[in-house]
Every structure is written in C-alpha cells, then in structure tokens.
XYZ file of C-alpha atoms in Angstrom:
685
model
C -0.024 -0.026 0.035
C 1.357 3.268 -1.016
C -1.116 5.526 0.751
C -4.124 5.855 2.905
C -6.351 8.591 3.953
C -8.750 9.459 6.584
C -12.028 11.053 7.012
C -11.950 14.225 5.454
C -8.337 13.652 6.459
C -5.786 11.099 5.544
C -3.469 8.628 6.935
C -0.134 7.546 5.582
C 2.659 9.709 4.737
C 6.341 9.951 5.365
C 9.192 12.257 5.830
C 12.452 10.663 6.752
C 16.233 11.147 6.454
C 18.199 9.942 3.518
C 19.068 6.651 5.205
C 15.392 5.523 5.293
C 14.619 2.769 2.897
C 11.912 3.141 0.228
C 8.446 2.909 1.581
C 6.931 -0.439 0.675
C 3.766 -2.412 1.119
C 5.286 -4.822 3.748
C 5.730 -1.780 6.035
C 2.022 -1.802 6.808
C 1.222 -5.254 6.152
C -0.427 -7.233 8.968
C -2.887 -5.425 11.119
C -5.149 -7.105 13.554
C -5.813 -10.883 13.382
C -6.336 -12.021 9.913
C -9.590 -13.587 8.637
C -9.843 -16.006 5.795
C -13.298 -14.911 4.723
C -14.416 -11.511 3.543
C -16.377 -9.618 6.109
C -16.613 -6.688 8.476
C -15.228 -7.152 12.000
C -15.215 -5.106 15.134
C -11.836 -3.924 16.609
C -12.396 -1.197 19.163
C -14.728 1.604 20.467
C -18.462 1.962 20.388
C -20.783 0.818 17.623
C -23.710 2.806 18.815
C -25.113 5.929 17.292
C -27.533 7.036 14.602
C -28.997 4.638 12.111
C -32.076 3.043 10.675
C -31.599 -0.726 11.019
C -34.458 -2.872 12.081
C -33.974 -6.054 14.062
C -33.604 -7.284 17.505
C -32.534 -5.234 20.522
C -29.115 -3.627 20.078
C -29.059 -4.636 16.480
C -31.541 -1.962 15.679
C -30.751 1.787 15.240
C -32.697 4.944 15.651
C -31.992 8.598 14.787
C -33.376 10.983 17.421
C -36.491 9.045 18.426
C -38.611 11.539 20.475
C -42.159 10.670 21.027
C -43.051 7.284 22.517
C -46.282 5.571 23.393
C -46.947 2.180 24.965
C -49.941 -0.165 24.303
C -51.672 -2.590 26.703
C -49.421 -5.514 25.717
C -46.058 -3.822 26.015
C -45.451 -2.725 22.407
C -43.807 0.625 22.168
C -44.435 3.007 19.268
C -41.704 5.652 18.469
C -41.627 8.775 16.486
C -38.220 8.292 14.917
C -37.731 11.987 14.256
C -34.766 12.202 11.869
C -35.679 8.992 10.137
C -39.124 10.394 9.293
C -40.819 7.120 10.299
C -42.894 5.568 13.021
C -41.246 2.411 14.521
C -42.732 -0.358 16.517
C -40.546 -1.926 19.351
C -42.129 -5.210 20.576
C -41.980 -6.219 24.199
C -38.864 -8.438 23.397
C -37.040 -5.366 21.871
C -37.507 -6.337 18.234
C -37.749 -3.248 16.064
C -39.782 -2.829 12.786
C -41.040 0.152 10.877
C -44.741 0.608 11.130
C -45.282 3.446 8.768
C -43.238 5.818 6.679
C -40.073 5.270 4.586
C -36.621 5.557 6.132
C -34.838 8.954 5.563
C -37.554 9.895 3.020
C -39.617 12.978 4.215
C -42.944 13.577 2.679
C -46.616 13.947 3.432
C -48.372 11.075 1.650
C -51.154 9.109 3.289
C -51.174 5.324 2.623
C -50.341 2.043 4.232
C -47.047 1.193 5.910
C -43.996 2.209 3.834
C -46.236 3.955 1.272
C -46.955 6.790 3.763
C -44.617 9.590 4.433
C -43.867 11.878 7.447
C -41.726 14.977 7.910
C -39.969 15.071 11.240
C -42.852 13.564 13.338
C -42.177 14.503 16.852
C -44.889 13.227 19.170
C -47.140 10.125 19.280
C -50.075 9.009 21.378
C -52.319 5.951 21.537
C -55.941 5.409 22.289
C -57.737 2.540 23.984
C -58.406 0.905 20.551
C -54.754 0.905 19.615
C -55.009 3.767 17.134
C -52.003 6.030 16.967
C -52.002 9.767 16.580
C -48.935 11.683 15.393
C -47.944 15.290 15.545
C -46.247 15.509 12.024
C -44.379 18.585 13.042
C -42.897 19.835 9.720
C -45.945 18.952 7.717
C -48.050 21.077 9.999
C -50.587 18.249 10.283
C -51.971 15.669 12.582
C -51.910 12.097 11.414
C -53.826 8.946 12.327
C -52.434 5.311 12.044
C -54.725 2.330 12.503
C -53.467 -0.872 14.022
C -53.088 -2.118 10.506
C -50.674 0.743 9.594
C -53.102 2.772 7.436
C -52.062 6.428 7.711
C -54.488 9.305 7.132
C -54.324 13.000 7.840
C -57.133 14.132 10.115
C -56.291 17.791 10.549
C -54.166 20.598 9.077
C -52.834 21.197 5.614
C -49.373 20.028 4.503
C -46.789 22.812 4.423
C -49.241 25.538 5.414
C -48.896 26.931 8.939
C -51.396 29.195 10.700
C -53.760 29.083 13.717
C -57.237 28.776 11.991
C -59.833 26.593 13.765
C -62.054 24.367 11.648
C -62.682 20.915 10.345
C -59.950 18.686 8.883
C -57.701 20.347 6.377
C -59.395 23.724 6.902
C -57.595 23.991 10.202
C -54.004 25.174 10.533
C -51.164 24.437 12.990
C -47.755 25.876 13.493
C -45.130 23.166 14.149
C -47.138 20.949 16.624
C -44.802 19.140 18.992
C -47.004 17.425 21.455
C -50.090 15.109 21.204
C -52.321 13.115 23.495
C -55.782 11.579 23.429
C -58.294 11.614 26.237
C -60.868 9.056 27.498
C -63.534 10.620 25.332
C -61.490 10.239 22.079
C -60.535 13.947 21.870
C -57.111 14.535 20.467
C -55.092 17.206 22.241
C -52.230 19.070 20.595
C -49.428 21.388 21.771
C -49.451 23.831 18.863
C -45.915 24.932 19.732
C -45.249 27.928 17.548
C -48.810 29.192 18.133
C -48.222 28.966 21.916
C -51.594 27.279 22.314
C -53.334 24.050 23.245
C -55.684 22.787 20.561
C -58.384 20.077 20.498
C -59.545 17.833 17.691
C -63.026 16.295 18.330
C -63.872 12.769 17.198
C -65.550 14.296 14.283
C -62.405 16.054 13.180
C -63.172 19.599 14.279
C -60.229 21.631 15.523
C -60.608 24.247 18.284
C -58.368 26.322 20.570
C -58.757 25.339 24.217
C -56.226 27.605 25.820
C -53.754 30.336 24.962
C -53.783 32.987 22.162
C -52.185 32.368 18.827
C -49.009 34.385 18.400
C -49.088 35.733 21.921
C -46.570 34.096 24.327
C -46.103 34.493 28.027
C -46.631 32.690 31.314
C -50.080 33.898 32.436
C -52.591 31.720 34.197
C -56.146 32.361 33.166
C -59.120 31.037 31.339
C -58.920 29.926 27.708
C -57.521 32.745 25.478
C -56.561 34.843 28.463
C -53.832 32.328 29.368
C -50.383 32.372 27.920
C -47.878 29.666 27.106
C -44.367 29.825 25.500
C -43.586 26.997 23.105
C -45.579 24.225 24.748
C -44.315 20.777 23.865
C -45.305 17.471 25.443
C -48.729 16.993 27.032
C -50.680 14.245 28.622
C -54.260 13.904 30.045
C -55.763 12.215 33.105
C -58.932 10.195 33.657
C -60.731 13.356 34.553
C -59.623 14.907 31.151
C -57.296 17.482 32.769
C -54.420 18.258 30.514
C -50.804 18.607 31.724
C -48.539 20.654 29.437
C -44.696 20.921 29.451
C -44.555 24.697 28.886
C -41.023 24.513 27.551
C -40.279 28.119 26.833
C -41.349 29.074 30.370
C -39.673 26.147 32.113
C -42.862 25.112 33.978
C -45.567 22.531 34.082
C -49.117 23.763 33.384
C -52.572 22.220 34.078
C -55.565 22.845 31.854
C -58.944 21.725 32.935
C -61.569 20.589 30.373
C -63.181 24.089 30.708
C -59.833 25.705 29.713
C -58.783 27.001 33.039
C -54.930 27.165 33.078
C -52.824 27.038 36.252
C -49.205 26.478 36.929
C -48.736 23.180 38.765
C -44.944 23.156 39.244
C -41.923 25.302 38.446
C -41.368 29.020 37.941
C -39.314 31.352 35.781
C -37.505 32.466 38.919
C -36.507 28.895 39.821
C -35.100 27.568 36.470
C -32.782 24.661 37.170
C -32.744 21.285 38.693
C -34.642 21.897 41.939
C -36.952 19.603 43.729
C -39.830 21.143 45.689
C -43.486 21.879 45.685
C -45.239 24.147 43.147
C -43.342 27.326 42.342
C -40.359 26.200 44.603
C -39.506 23.524 42.136
C -37.372 24.115 38.924
C -36.867 22.453 35.670
C -34.036 22.858 33.119
C -35.662 21.495 29.995
C -39.032 19.945 30.597
C -40.119 18.788 27.203
C -42.215 15.629 27.355
C -44.509 13.993 29.884
C -46.081 10.682 30.896
C -48.814 9.978 33.363
C -49.626 6.784 35.258
C -52.974 5.361 36.539
C -52.611 7.127 39.840
C -52.206 10.563 38.222
C -48.416 10.688 38.925
C -46.560 12.657 36.161
C -43.125 11.889 34.868
C -41.226 14.510 33.010
C -38.293 14.300 30.635
C -36.090 17.168 31.827
C -33.656 17.145 28.850
C -31.088 19.757 29.823
C -30.957 18.533 33.420
C -30.457 14.981 32.080
C -32.928 13.675 34.502
C -36.438 12.104 34.888
C -38.618 14.159 37.187
C -41.624 12.770 39.194
C -44.563 15.190 39.827
C -47.515 14.333 42.030
C -51.013 15.709 41.415
C -50.276 18.192 44.242
C -47.183 19.553 42.383
C -44.548 17.970 44.492
C -41.363 17.495 42.281
C -38.685 14.955 42.935
C -35.871 13.547 40.762
C -35.650 9.846 40.001
C -32.166 8.425 40.850
C -31.263 6.995 37.496
C -28.443 9.491 36.625
C -25.865 7.037 38.081
C -25.808 5.487 34.576
C -24.988 8.752 32.828
C -21.290 7.725 32.316
C -22.104 4.612 30.426
C -25.336 6.018 28.882
C -24.572 9.739 28.440
C -27.462 10.315 26.139
C -29.985 8.313 28.138
C -29.431 10.849 30.882
C -30.723 13.488 28.478
C -34.092 11.990 27.767
C -36.061 13.008 24.669
C -39.403 11.264 25.194
C -41.130 9.421 27.980
C -44.101 6.967 28.468
C -45.435 4.716 31.240
C -47.205 1.426 31.014
C -49.875 0.032 33.368
C -47.154 -1.698 35.420
C -45.406 1.576 36.128
C -42.452 0.742 33.935
C -41.171 3.985 32.280
C -40.022 3.941 28.656
C -37.509 6.605 27.737
C -36.050 7.561 24.359
C -32.315 8.723 24.163
C -30.817 10.103 21.045
C -30.326 6.670 19.616
C -32.172 4.210 21.714
C -35.301 3.094 23.658
C -34.757 2.351 27.244
C -36.950 1.076 30.147
C -36.747 2.215 33.769
C -38.200 -0.088 36.468
C -38.665 0.851 40.065
C -37.550 4.328 39.302
C -33.925 3.396 39.557
C -32.914 0.576 37.131
C -32.342 1.411 33.491
C -32.059 -1.176 30.758
C -31.711 -0.641 26.920
C -34.565 -2.305 25.127
C -33.603 -1.375 21.484
C -30.946 0.627 19.738
C -27.577 1.633 21.098
C -26.570 5.084 22.307
C -23.319 6.702 21.064
C -20.725 6.443 23.849
C -17.936 9.015 23.665
C -14.969 9.431 25.957
C -11.205 9.170 26.397
C -11.039 5.614 27.852
C -8.174 3.291 27.231
C -8.693 -0.455 27.369
C -9.410 -3.542 25.491
C -11.763 -3.483 22.383
C -15.320 -2.563 23.437
C -14.110 -1.089 26.680
C -12.224 1.690 24.873
C -13.862 5.056 24.103
C -12.918 7.795 21.678
C -14.085 11.401 21.148
C -14.363 11.490 17.357
C -11.993 9.552 15.204
C -10.767 11.171 12.004
C -7.727 9.224 10.703
C -6.142 5.814 10.928
C -2.896 4.153 9.848
C -0.901 1.056 10.746
C 2.737 0.137 11.362
C 4.931 -2.873 10.347
C 4.310 -4.581 13.691
C 0.459 -4.618 13.118
C -0.403 -1.769 15.426
C -3.051 0.666 14.307
C -2.961 4.308 15.200
C -6.025 6.609 15.194
C -6.440 10.404 15.407
C -8.863 11.270 18.267
C -9.492 14.715 16.944
C -11.498 16.421 19.746
C -9.121 14.981 22.303
C -6.070 16.379 20.277
C -4.502 13.008 20.698
C -3.021 10.136 18.794
C -4.154 6.709 20.157
C -2.628 3.324 19.650
C -4.447 -0.016 19.110
C -2.408 -3.178 19.400
C -3.096 -6.279 17.246
C -5.027 -7.650 20.344
C -7.366 -4.608 20.288
C -5.803 -2.791 23.332
C -6.145 1.012 23.115
C -3.645 3.376 24.708
C -2.562 6.946 24.417
C 0.593 7.581 22.326
C 0.957 11.434 21.976
C -0.928 14.449 23.070
C -2.633 15.143 26.383
C -6.299 15.910 25.676
C -5.761 19.640 25.514
C -5.209 21.783 22.418
C -1.694 23.170 21.872
C 1.319 23.113 19.514
C 4.173 21.969 21.832
C 6.708 19.494 20.646
C 7.756 16.929 23.199
C 7.401 13.347 24.222
C 3.988 11.408 24.752
C 1.639 13.518 26.839
C 4.309 16.293 26.879
C 3.445 17.072 23.223
C 0.255 18.781 22.228
C -1.828 18.986 19.044
C -4.683 21.145 17.851
C -7.541 19.065 16.279
C -5.298 16.891 14.212
C -6.878 14.784 11.450
C -4.707 12.945 8.932
C -2.022 10.442 9.931
C 0.429 7.978 8.303
C 3.213 5.524 9.268
C 6.423 4.914 7.485
C 8.489 1.814 7.244
C 10.419 2.646 10.403
C 7.317 3.123 12.494
C 7.433 6.859 12.490
C 4.052 8.613 12.289
C 3.296 11.833 10.401
C 0.273 13.872 11.346
C -1.635 16.590 9.650
C -2.147 18.867 12.762
C -5.029 20.733 11.213
C -5.687 23.736 13.434
C -2.012 24.210 14.034
C -1.461 24.302 10.276
C 1.614 22.085 10.664
C 2.926 18.663 9.706
C 4.151 16.756 12.774
C 6.336 13.651 13.211
C 6.113 11.107 16.050
C 8.890 8.580 16.451
C 8.183 5.038 17.769
C 9.230 6.378 21.155
C 6.514 8.992 21.151
C 8.830 11.954 20.497
C 6.869 14.665 18.585
C 8.517 17.325 16.400
C 7.372 19.823 13.762
C 8.635 19.141 10.273
C 6.782 21.774 8.245
C 4.656 24.749 8.897
C 4.593 27.080 11.874
C 1.866 27.135 14.469
C 2.145 30.904 14.838
C 0.838 31.575 11.306
C -0.975 30.002 8.427
C -0.585 30.749 4.722
C 0.381 29.212 1.360
C 4.170 29.960 1.217
C 6.306 27.325 -0.513
C 9.899 26.662 0.693
C 11.832 24.704 3.232
C 9.833 23.181 6.177
C 10.145 25.976 8.649
C 9.474 28.661 5.948
C 6.560 26.907 4.374
C 3.054 27.640 5.505
C -0.224 25.649 5.269
C -3.832 26.507 5.999
C -5.608 23.859 8.146
C -4.241 20.695 6.228
C -6.412 17.623 6.797
C -4.776 14.744 5.106
C -1.374 13.444 4.055
C -0.016 10.659 1.827
C 3.379 9.315 0.567
C 4.711 7.922 -2.720
C 7.403 5.245 -3.341
C 10.132 7.881 -3.482
C 9.216 9.097 -0.021
C 7.652 12.376 -1.037
C 4.853 13.527 1.071
C 1.548 14.944 -0.373
C -0.604 17.118 1.848
C -4.271 18.032 1.261
C -3.955 21.654 2.208
C -7.598 22.022 2.842
C -7.993 25.552 3.708
C -5.923 26.618 0.790
C -7.843 24.336 -1.731
C -4.535 22.999 -2.951
C -2.317 19.876 -2.860
C 1.207 20.398 -1.538
C 4.276 18.226 -2.015
C 7.060 17.788 0.602
C 10.331 16.360 -0.762
C 12.616 14.049 1.224
C 14.748 17.137 1.807
C 11.769 18.837 3.438
C 11.067 21.392 0.610
C 7.420 22.319 0.218
C 5.828 23.137 -3.155
C 2.297 23.357 -4.522
C 1.604 20.503 -6.921
C -1.890 21.562 -8.027
C -4.593 24.144 -7.288
C -4.162 27.752 -6.417
C -4.415 29.203 -2.950
C -7.705 30.787 -2.168
C -9.314 29.789 -5.436
C -11.774 26.882 -5.443
C -13.856 24.957 -7.986
C -13.990 21.702 -9.892
C -11.871 22.521 -12.966
C -9.491 19.933 -14.333
C -6.226 21.221 -15.559
C -2.445 21.290 -14.985
C -0.928 22.677 -11.777
C -2.242 26.046 -10.814
C -4.888 25.945 -13.455
C -6.806 23.194 -11.673
C -9.295 23.893 -8.874
C -10.315 22.013 -5.787
C -12.770 22.605 -2.911
C -11.330 21.905 0.485
C -9.925 18.487 -0.209
C -10.325 16.403 2.976
C -8.583 13.130 1.978
C -5.590 12.137 -0.193
C -3.816 8.853 -1.239
C -1.107 7.811 -3.761
C -1.306 4.908 -6.111
C 1.707 2.723 -7.124
C 2.340 4.824 -10.216
C 2.691 7.982 -8.057
C -0.671 9.436 -9.085
C -2.212 11.364 -6.207
C -5.927 10.765 -5.611
C -8.171 13.064 -3.587
C -11.856 13.211 -2.671
C -14.189 16.165 -3.194
C -17.215 15.679 -0.931
C -19.054 18.881 -1.999
C -18.840 17.850 -5.697
C -19.316 14.047 -5.365
C -16.163 13.285 -7.216
C -12.780 11.571 -6.875
C -9.823 13.479 -8.604
C -6.491 12.276 -9.922
C -3.200 14.163 -10.175
C -0.330 12.738 -12.202
C 3.284 13.220 -11.046
C 3.454 16.005 -13.577
C 0.523 17.859 -11.918
C -2.147 17.104 -14.536
C -5.547 16.850 -12.816
C -8.475 14.930 -14.130
C -11.749 13.587 -12.587
C -11.349 9.838 -11.973
C -14.774 8.962 -10.911
C -18.181 10.645 -10.328
C -19.783 13.707 -11.919
C -19.685 17.176 -10.504
C -22.756 17.923 -8.334
C -24.501 14.795 -9.239
C -24.890 12.616 -6.146
C -26.056 8.959 -5.873
C -24.926 5.438 -5.267
C -24.573 4.060 -8.785
C -21.752 1.785 -9.625
C -20.150 2.064 -13.094
C -17.197 3.332 -14.989
C -15.731 6.881 -14.440
C -18.319 9.607 -14.677
C -21.158 7.075 -14.812
C -20.609 6.346 -11.171
C -22.124 8.399 -8.392
C -20.882 9.184 -4.827
C -22.601 10.981 -1.921
C -20.141 12.981 0.241
C -17.001 10.793 -0.426
C -14.394 11.279 2.283
C -11.589 8.880 3.254
C -9.326 7.181 0.728
C -6.764 4.392 0.553
C -4.858 2.785 -2.383
C -3.447 -0.755 -2.612
C -0.487 -2.119 -4.487
C -2.628 -3.277 -7.427
C -3.695 0.439 -8.006
C -7.167 0.042 -6.625
C -8.543 3.057 -4.801
C -10.864 2.567 -1.901
C -13.436 5.385 -0.997
C -15.284 5.893 2.222
C -18.506 6.944 0.618
C -19.764 8.586 3.710
C -23.272 9.801 2.622
C -24.035 6.423 1.105
C -22.746 4.500 4.229
C -20.529 2.321 1.917
C -16.999 1.495 0.950
C -16.379 1.760 -2.885
C -13.578 0.484 -4.965
C -12.181 2.132 -8.084
C -10.043 -0.034 -10.264
C -7.080 1.317 -12.226
C -9.399 1.429 -15.258
C -11.871 3.560 -13.350
C -14.638 0.956 -12.797
C -16.429 1.688 -9.500
C -18.041 -1.042 -7.384
C -19.379 -1.321 -3.876
C -17.564 -3.621 -1.585
C -19.158 -3.053 1.864
C -22.284 -1.492 3.238
C -25.681 -0.800 1.620
C -26.796 2.594 0.387
C -29.506 3.960 2.477
C -28.932 1.489 5.338
C -27.405 3.190 8.336
C -25.798 1.501 11.358
C -22.928 -0.847 12.067
C -23.672 -4.475 11.390
C -20.654 -6.742 11.348
C -20.196 -10.189 9.844
C -20.577 -11.261 6.223
C -20.528 -8.711 3.487
C -22.064 -6.388 2.618
C -22.756 -5.735 6.319
C -23.745 -2.152 7.103
C -21.991 1.018 8.120
C -22.809 4.343 9.610
C -20.999 7.206 7.852
C -17.569 5.747 7.319
C -14.964 8.547 7.419
C -11.430 7.225 7.250
C -9.568 4.306 5.642
C -6.148 2.777 5.604
C -4.802 -0.362 3.934
C -3.527 -2.990 6.271
C -2.063 -5.770 4.168
C -3.106 -6.657 0.603
C -6.740 -7.369 1.300
C -7.698 -5.605 4.580
C -8.884 -2.119 5.235
C -8.957 -0.252 8.600
C -12.232 1.586 8.700
C -13.137 4.475 10.982
C -16.943 4.468 11.456
C -18.243 7.183 13.892
C -16.469 6.071 17.128
C -15.811 2.419 16.104
C -12.663 0.985 14.510
C -13.539 -1.830 12.223
C -11.540 -4.260 9.976
C -12.788 -4.929 6.532
C -11.558 -8.067 4.865
C -12.048 -7.283 1.198
C -13.651 -9.663 -1.363
C -11.451 -10.769 -4.223
C-alpha cells in the first residue's frame, strides 16, 4: 500500500532522512488478526449511534427518536424523528417500521411504507390501539390504524397558521405534542402558536387555551392564558391536561373548561430543583407521561434527569443518573411513556430504554453513542471522534482522536492506549503527553514506524517517532498561509490529510488553501496543483486546476495522487506532472451508482486508501458504503448498503454508519473508521 487517508483527512505519509529505505507495502502489512473470509469485523470503540436498522434489541438503530407511546401488551411506538418514520418496538425489543419510509420525508397518506412523514415529533395511542402523530414539519396531525393505514385528520401540508375548523381547513404551526383523552378527543401542543388545541372525534379543531402568536406565562381562562412554546402534553382520567410549557420552564394544568394554572416550576426557579409548586425548577422539561394514579413523569432534557410530579405539584428527581457515564445520552431523555405496570419507557438520542422501580435502567432497543477518552481492550475503549487511521509494520493501528487532540494506539490484540498528546489543544513538541496537537486529522506511518500527522488547526505537519517523540517538520503554528519553501519557511492553512509515494515524497491536502502540496525528502514544500484561495472543480495542470477543501488524499503505485471532493461528489487524480483529471463521479450529481468513471455516483465521499494493485478505496460517507475504483476507473461497492445506516458486522455487505477514514492493512484488509468504532474490513477478491 502506498497511501491511505482519513475522514476528510488522511492517513499515511512519510518524511524521513536519506538513510530511510523506500516505503513499501510490507511496512504496513499485517494489522489485527487475519480472517480468511471477507467480512466486516469489530476492533475497538463503540458501535452505537444514529441509524435506521431494524432487528432485535441492540442490532436496531434509531436517529433521534422523540415521542413514545406504549400499548396494553407492551409494544412501544416511537416517532423516529430524523428518520421520518414511526417504529414499533415489541416487548422483546424487536424493532420494525410501522409507517413511513426511512430517511424519506414527505406527506403522503397510505399504508405502511407507502406513507410519508416529515420530522414527526410526538405520538399518542388510544384505547383501541389507534395512533395519533404530531407530524411537525408537515403542520398536520396524522392517524395510524393498528393495520398501519395512515391518514391526515387535521391541518394542511406545508401551510402553517392558527385557524380553527374541520380537517384540512384547520391550521397548525409546528405542533410538537399530542395526546388523546378518554372521550377520544385529540389534544395538541401547537408549539409555535403557543396554544393548546383540541380535535373532536368528528375532526373539528378548536383552541382550548392560549392565544395564537401571543406568548407569556399567564394563568387564566382559555384565550386569556399564555404559554411559550408548549411541547409534550398528557391527560388524566378526569380529562385534565398537563403541558410541558418548555419556553417558560414550567408545568401547566388545563382543565376541560380551559382553566390554566401552573402546577410546578417558575421562571425564577429555573434549574434542577426539587420542591412543591413554584419552589420546584426544571431545566428543559419537554415531554410528559402519566400513570394510572395521576403521577406525572417529565423528561427534563437539559438537566439530564427524569422528574416525578404528584397531582399536588410535589417535584422529585428519579435516581437514574448514576448510569450517565455509560449512557450519556440516556441521561438527557427526549421522550417518555409509562405502562400500566409503572415501567417507564424513555427515548435517548439513539435508543429506547426502560426504567423499572424508578432506579434501574435497561436498553430495550438501539444503542446510544458512547464517547470518551477511555483506554482499554476493544469494546471497553472510548474515543471522542475519530478522524484518521494508519498502521505500522508490527500490526499496530494508530487513530487520530481529533476532539481530544490525541494520537491513540491499538495493538493487534485490540488494546487501546494513548501515544501522544494530552487531551488539551496546543502546539508543543515533546514526548508522549508532553506534546500537544490542535484538532489533528490525517495520519500515516513509515517503514520505520514513524508517524506523520496533519495537525490541522496548528497548520503544521508533525512527526512522531516510535518512542513517542513529537517534532514539527513543516509549517509554523504561529501563522498560516500558502508559502512554498523549506519546512520552517513553508506555510499551510488547516491541512487535513497526508500521503506518501514510493520515493518518499509527502503529499498534503492543504484543505483551507484548496490545494495539494508536495514535501520532498529534503523537506522542501511546493504546490503540486490548485491555486491558494481559489476553489472549484476545474481539471487542468498545476495552478490551473481547482479543488474545494480536499479532505482526503492517497497515492497509487504509479505515483498518481488521488483526492476526494465531498461537495462535488467526485474523486480526482493528479499525475506526477501535476495534470488533474476527474477519476470517478460527476460534479454535483450525487447518488450510489456503480459504473465506469463519470457514470458512477458518490454521496459525500471522504476517506481514501490505495493498494499495491492500483485500486482506490473510498469511504462513501453519505451512502454508508465502501467503494472500490479499479485502475481502469470501474467503480463497485464492496461493503455497506446505500440507505442502510448502522454498524452491522459479519458477512458482507454488512452495514456502516457514515464511514469517514480508511487505511490499507495488508493486501486485502482495510482499517475503517466508522463514527467512534474502529472496524476491520476483509475485502472480497
């Protein structure tokens, strides 16, 4: 392998003294235990995060599920907000899509996947098992039968307003809360109108409390009351309504006659404060649940807590925050529901969880994204946000933990440790934690085990010896620019990627300058292609060519430099003579098509790597796939499925979640950075 590159960044480059042998494939050959069969395998980190996979328990993925409702037999229904669908989570944790099409917003009525939603935010269920959805960005209220038939019962698609009336004559403004009372009346928090609306069983919409366009915190009767961005709401057996008045940070009660009072919280007591009535405080009360005894439970998002509120307004905090270290997003609940047994269901950013006894939390489906700076073996390790990867001759992998300003090491056994940097931004040369980086991204290893880092926000190229000694080989942290010349004279502007050819020349994606730079073995920096400060997609020679913030770079065995252009959906090639052409993809035409040259399509392509046969591998981030481009320009998909989001290891194609960085590790293995997981891809022949 002659090069590799990472996530909008790059791995693999080299700057060494004259005694260093020519860089060769064997220098980065065997990384992690080999597998005879093609497939996708876990190495280290966390595989949680956003996605749209169905399946059992932690194999499923969600993307900001907000509203949640529970039926009488333990099924949970979730408004999977950023996926634009309604999901069903069975009592055993199995996840399926009840209505809507993944990642496809729209407004169509229909059955199952023929229907469309547009950021549905809240969901409620009646005694017959019929679901009601606040389809927020469509400005409508939807109904879903137990058979999955979706209809629009009120509002008009894409038209906001505050008009009362029947069916599509009524208007809403980004409704974000919904409930249904024992009489079958649907209740709506009409958030941007600052009102509480009702929809009769006959489909007639009225305004129960508040005044459209007038916000405040006044108690009163019907239109004399004031709310500020009301969100979640629930109703009790007496048809009283409880509203999370999010903009005011209080909990309101609305009687069937429209009399509004403040049950708990006050503007003066904003914060995580237990107490009674106005003495209590909330930080981000957004959604509510109510049990058979009339006890309310609130998702206090910014406080990262679940609050319990009695009918008398006594507010306490459930002691489930002890899990916030291992479940950081669960402690910032989005939605909440309660079943007849008193079991709470809570949505986090990427999962559905249950709380029993007010203290014990268990993940039912999905998997939250777990970040951190934790060393350890495999699944115990945690990263901040990985942006680059490379490997050395001993089979160790090295990853760039960008927000932690650190280079981490992963042994062949999957043990993660810190190599250089100390978790704080800086530009100090030194050894191990005595050195500092500033949002580094690209990384590469040479044949001797030295690492070279594109230290992005320092606008420098750094070197790390096997002993962890960090030095600066080009650029100066005190200033950025585009000056060519010897290392200490040259200037870069936020370089994100680096690669190396067989003659030991380094190539840098000088991202902020929209150029590709070359650093000779003697340390002299020149501009190979592009013109500083001028961007575009033009092919041409040298300074006549144009790029737009190139984030990744690689070099093939013939010395051609390859770089990705995410904004344009293309992969570019630069010959050793500086002639720039478009290798694959077509400018501003995105997609997932395989094919030859400009017949192929990419969607936000990022990381790159090249093997000894001249194949180029692309982390096609927006398509959640890994693509291969042969020397003749033929593009194929080797891992992942376009439109399927979430990490699923095993036999290919598997599935990925926005892969960002790649590096070759032997003749047929790729290191893949996928969110905060490090994966090993054994390539098909």
